[in-house]
Tab-separated table of C-alpha atoms in Angstrom:
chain	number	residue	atom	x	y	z
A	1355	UNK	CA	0.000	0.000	0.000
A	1356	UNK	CA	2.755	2.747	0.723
A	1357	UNK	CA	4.349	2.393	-2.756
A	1358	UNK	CA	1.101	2.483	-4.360
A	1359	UNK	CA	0.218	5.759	-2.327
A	1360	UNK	CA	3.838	6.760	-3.273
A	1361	UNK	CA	2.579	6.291	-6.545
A	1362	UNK	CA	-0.558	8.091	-6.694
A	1363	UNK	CA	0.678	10.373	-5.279
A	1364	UNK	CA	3.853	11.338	-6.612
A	1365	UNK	CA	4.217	9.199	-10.036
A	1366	UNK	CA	-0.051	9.496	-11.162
A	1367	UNK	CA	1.506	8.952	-14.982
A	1368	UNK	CA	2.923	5.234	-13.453
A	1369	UNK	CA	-0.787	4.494	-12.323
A	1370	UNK	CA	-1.328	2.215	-16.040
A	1371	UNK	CA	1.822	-0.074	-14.786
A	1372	UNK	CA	0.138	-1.337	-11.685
A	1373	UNK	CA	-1.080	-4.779	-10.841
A	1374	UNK	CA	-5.202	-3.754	-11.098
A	1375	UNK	CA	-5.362	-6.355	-8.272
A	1376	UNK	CA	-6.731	-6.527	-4.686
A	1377	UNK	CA	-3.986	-6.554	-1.940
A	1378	UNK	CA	-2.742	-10.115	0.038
A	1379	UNK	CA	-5.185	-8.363	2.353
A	1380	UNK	CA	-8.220	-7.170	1.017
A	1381	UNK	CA	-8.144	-10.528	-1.194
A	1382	UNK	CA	-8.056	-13.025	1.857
A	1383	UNK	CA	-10.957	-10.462	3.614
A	1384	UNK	CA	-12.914	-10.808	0.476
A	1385	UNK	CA	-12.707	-14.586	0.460
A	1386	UNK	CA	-13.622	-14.570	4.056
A	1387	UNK	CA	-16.664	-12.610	3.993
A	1388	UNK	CA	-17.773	-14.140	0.894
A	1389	UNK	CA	-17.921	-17.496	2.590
A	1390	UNK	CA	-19.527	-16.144	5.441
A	1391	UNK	CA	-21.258	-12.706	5.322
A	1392	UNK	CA	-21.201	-11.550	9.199
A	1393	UNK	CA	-17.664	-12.220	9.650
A	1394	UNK	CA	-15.908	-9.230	10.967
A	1395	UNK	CA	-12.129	-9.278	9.598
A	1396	UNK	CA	-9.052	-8.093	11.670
A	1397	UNK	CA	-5.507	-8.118	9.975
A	1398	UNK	CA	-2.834	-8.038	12.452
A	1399	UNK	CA	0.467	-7.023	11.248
A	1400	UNK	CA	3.604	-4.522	10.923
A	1401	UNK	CA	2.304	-2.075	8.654
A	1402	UNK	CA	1.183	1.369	9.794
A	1403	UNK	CA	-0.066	1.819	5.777
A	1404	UNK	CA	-2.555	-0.813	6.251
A	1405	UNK	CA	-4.093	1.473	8.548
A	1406	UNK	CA	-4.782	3.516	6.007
A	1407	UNK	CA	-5.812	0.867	3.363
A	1408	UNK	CA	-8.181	-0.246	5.483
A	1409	UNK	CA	-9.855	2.977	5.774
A	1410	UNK	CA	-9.400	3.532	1.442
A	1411	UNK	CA	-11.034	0.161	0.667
A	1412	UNK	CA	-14.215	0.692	3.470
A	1413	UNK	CA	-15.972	-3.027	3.831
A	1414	UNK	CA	-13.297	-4.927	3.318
A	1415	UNK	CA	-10.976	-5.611	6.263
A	1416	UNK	CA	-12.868	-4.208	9.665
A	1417	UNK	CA	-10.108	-3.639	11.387
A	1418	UNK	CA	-6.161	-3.149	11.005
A	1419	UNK	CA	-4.276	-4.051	14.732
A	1420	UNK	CA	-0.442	-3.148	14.645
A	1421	UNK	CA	2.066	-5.986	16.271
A	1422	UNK	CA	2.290	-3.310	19.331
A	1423	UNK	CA	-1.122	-2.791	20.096
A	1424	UNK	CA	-2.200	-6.167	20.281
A	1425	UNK	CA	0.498	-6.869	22.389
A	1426	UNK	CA	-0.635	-3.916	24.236
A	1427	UNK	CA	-4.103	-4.801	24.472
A	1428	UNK	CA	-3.235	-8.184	25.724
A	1429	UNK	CA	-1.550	-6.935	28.348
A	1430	UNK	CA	-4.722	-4.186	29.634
A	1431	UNK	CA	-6.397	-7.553	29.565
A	1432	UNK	CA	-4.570	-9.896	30.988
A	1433	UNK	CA	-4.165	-12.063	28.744
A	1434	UNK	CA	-1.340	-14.653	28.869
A	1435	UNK	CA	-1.015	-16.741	25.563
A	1436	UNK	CA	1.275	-20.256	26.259
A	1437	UNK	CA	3.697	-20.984	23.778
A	1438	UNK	CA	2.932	-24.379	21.629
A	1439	UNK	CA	5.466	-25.828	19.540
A	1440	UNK	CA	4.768	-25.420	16.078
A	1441	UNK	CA	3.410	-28.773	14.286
A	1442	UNK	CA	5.737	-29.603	11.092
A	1443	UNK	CA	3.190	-31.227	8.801
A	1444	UNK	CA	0.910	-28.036	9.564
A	1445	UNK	CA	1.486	-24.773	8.108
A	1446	UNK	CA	4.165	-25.450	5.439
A	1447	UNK	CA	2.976	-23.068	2.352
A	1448	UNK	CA	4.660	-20.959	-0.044
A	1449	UNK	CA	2.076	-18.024	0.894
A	1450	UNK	CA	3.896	-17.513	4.799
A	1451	UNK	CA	6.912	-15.677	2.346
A	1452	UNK	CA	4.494	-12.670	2.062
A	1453	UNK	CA	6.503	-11.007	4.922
A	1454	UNK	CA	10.197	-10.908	3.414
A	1455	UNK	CA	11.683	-9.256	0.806
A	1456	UNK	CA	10.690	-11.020	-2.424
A	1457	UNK	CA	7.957	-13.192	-0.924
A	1458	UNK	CA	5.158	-12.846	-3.270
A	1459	UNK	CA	7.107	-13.513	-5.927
A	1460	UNK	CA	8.590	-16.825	-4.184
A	1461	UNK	CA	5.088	-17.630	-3.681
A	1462	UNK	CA	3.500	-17.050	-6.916
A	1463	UNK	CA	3.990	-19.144	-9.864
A	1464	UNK	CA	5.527	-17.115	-12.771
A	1465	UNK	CA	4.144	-18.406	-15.901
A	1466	UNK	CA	5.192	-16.091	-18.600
A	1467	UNK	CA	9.025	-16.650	-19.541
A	1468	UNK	CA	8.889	-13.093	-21.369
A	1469	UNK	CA	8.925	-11.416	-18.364
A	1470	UNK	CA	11.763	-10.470	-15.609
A	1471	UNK	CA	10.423	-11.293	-12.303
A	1472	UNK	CA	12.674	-9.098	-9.511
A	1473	UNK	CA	11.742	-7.767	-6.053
A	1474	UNK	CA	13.131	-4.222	-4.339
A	1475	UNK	CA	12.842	-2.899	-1.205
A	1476	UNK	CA	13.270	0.317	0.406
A	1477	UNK	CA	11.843	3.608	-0.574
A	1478	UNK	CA	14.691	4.943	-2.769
A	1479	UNK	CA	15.017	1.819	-4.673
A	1480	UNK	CA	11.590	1.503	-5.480
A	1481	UNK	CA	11.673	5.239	-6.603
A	1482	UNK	CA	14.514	4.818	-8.753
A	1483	UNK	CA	12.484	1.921	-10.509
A	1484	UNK	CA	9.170	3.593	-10.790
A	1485	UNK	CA	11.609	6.245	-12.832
A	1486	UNK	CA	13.061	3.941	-15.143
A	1487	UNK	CA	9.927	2.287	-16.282
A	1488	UNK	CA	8.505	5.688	-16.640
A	1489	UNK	CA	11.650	6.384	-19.284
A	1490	UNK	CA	11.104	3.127	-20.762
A	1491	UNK	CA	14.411	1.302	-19.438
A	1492	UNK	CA	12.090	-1.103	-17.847
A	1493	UNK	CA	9.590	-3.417	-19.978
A	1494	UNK	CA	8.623	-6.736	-19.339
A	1495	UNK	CA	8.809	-6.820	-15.975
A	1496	UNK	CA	6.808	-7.893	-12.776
A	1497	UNK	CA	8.184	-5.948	-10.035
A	1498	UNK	CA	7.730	-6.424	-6.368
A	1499	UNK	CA	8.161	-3.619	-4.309
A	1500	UNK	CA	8.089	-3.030	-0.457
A	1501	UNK	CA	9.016	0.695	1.505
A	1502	UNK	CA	10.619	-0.880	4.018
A	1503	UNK	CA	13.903	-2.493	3.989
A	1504	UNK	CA	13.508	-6.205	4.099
A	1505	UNK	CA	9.802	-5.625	3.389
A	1506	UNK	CA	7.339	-6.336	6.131
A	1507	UNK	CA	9.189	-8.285	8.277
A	1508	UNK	CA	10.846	-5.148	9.085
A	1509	UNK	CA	7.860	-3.160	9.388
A	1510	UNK	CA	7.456	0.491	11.252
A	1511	UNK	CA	5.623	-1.635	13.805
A	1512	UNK	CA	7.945	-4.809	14.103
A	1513	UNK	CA	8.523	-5.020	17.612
A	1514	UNK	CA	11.827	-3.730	18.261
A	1515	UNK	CA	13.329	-6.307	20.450
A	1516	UNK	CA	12.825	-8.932	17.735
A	1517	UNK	CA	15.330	-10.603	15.939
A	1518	UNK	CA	17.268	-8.169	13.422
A	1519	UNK	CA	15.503	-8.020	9.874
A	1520	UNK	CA	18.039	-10.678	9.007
A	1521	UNK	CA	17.866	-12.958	11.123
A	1522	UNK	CA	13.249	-12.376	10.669
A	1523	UNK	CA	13.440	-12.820	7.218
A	1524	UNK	CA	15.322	-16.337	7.922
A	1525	UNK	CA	13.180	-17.945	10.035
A	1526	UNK	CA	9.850	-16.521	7.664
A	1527	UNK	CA	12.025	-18.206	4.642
A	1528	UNK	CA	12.775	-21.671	7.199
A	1529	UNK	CA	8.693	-22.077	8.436
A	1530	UNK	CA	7.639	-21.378	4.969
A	1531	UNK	CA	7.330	-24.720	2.386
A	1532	UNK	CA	6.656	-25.519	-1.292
A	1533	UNK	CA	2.511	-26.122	0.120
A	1534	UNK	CA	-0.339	-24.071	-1.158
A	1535	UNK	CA	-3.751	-24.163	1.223
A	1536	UNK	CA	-5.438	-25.559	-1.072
A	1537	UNK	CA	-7.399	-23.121	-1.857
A	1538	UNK	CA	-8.506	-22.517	-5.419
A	1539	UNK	CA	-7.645	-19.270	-6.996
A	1540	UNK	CA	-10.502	-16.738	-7.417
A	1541	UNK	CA	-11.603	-15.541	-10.858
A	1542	UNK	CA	-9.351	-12.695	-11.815
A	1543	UNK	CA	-12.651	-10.435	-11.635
A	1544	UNK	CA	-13.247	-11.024	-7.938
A	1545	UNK	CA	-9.760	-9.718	-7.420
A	1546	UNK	CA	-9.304	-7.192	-9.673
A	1547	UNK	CA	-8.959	-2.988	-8.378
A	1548	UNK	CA	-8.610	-0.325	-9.730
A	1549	UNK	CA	-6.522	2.698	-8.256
A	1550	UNK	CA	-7.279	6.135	-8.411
């Protein structure tokens, strides 16, 4: 969401060269209230800009919890949550590489070989790149961009006595597999946006 506000914003003429396609988020709250109509959707994450997605796109995702303020909340409440130990035949799936730099593209399949497939991160990168395609250096390409550094998993609101971005984008790439859900992909329609 921030480098498409960075781009309607700042680059309107690089609007054409977006993905027309609902975010990670608003997709997965779309499939959730589809399948059941009263459910109230909460994304809980380390991005202050889906804050303001969330308030963009109205009916999709209820509400938009940063990493802190759950925490924070759980602790006004009380609440204590035990640790488990994770189960390795559950949870295995290309999809849990959202977080890291270059994670959708791990976790899609690229099917046309005319393309370059490449991922930047940080601001000034993604800047620079929004510039070249806007010359025309860049064609053919399907480029995943993130603001921050190292993408999500070093978020604005990553807790800050984590693990360095590193060492997070490690252990996202070792608990993430080759799996999908097993979901079946929506019709492009249902997932298609446009920006303004």
């Amino acid at each position: 969401h921030s480098i498409n506000l960075l781009i309607q914003k700042h680059y309107p003429e690089a609007l054409p060269y977006l993905a027309p396609v609902l975010s990670p988020m608003q997709a997965h709250c779309s499939m959730i209230k589809k399948a059941d109509p009263t459910a109230k959707t909460i994304f809980i994450g380390p991005c202050i800009a889906k804050k303001d997605e969330g308030d963009q796109y109205p009916g999709i995702v209820d509400c938009v919890l940063t990493f802190p303020e759950l925490t924070s909340w759980l602790m006004e409440a009380g609440v204590k949550i035990d640790a488990i130990p994770d189960d390795e035949n559950v949870g295995k799936v290309r999809s849990r590489l959202f977080p890291v730099a270059g994670g959708v593209l791990r976790s899609m399949y690229k099917k046309n070989d005319a393309y370059s497939y490449f991922s930047l991160d940080g601001v000034e990168n993604c800047r620079n790149a929004i510039e070249e395609v806007l010359r025309g250096n860049l064609t053919r390409c399907f480029i995943e961009m993130s603001a921050c550094a190292g993408s999500c998993v070093n978020g604005p609101a990553m807790e800050r006595n984590a693990l360095s971005p590193v060492m997070n984008y490690k252990r996202v790439s070792d608990y993430a597999g080759q799996d999908t859900f097993g979901t079946e992909l929506p019709p492009d329609i249902k997932i298609k946006k446009n920006f303004r």
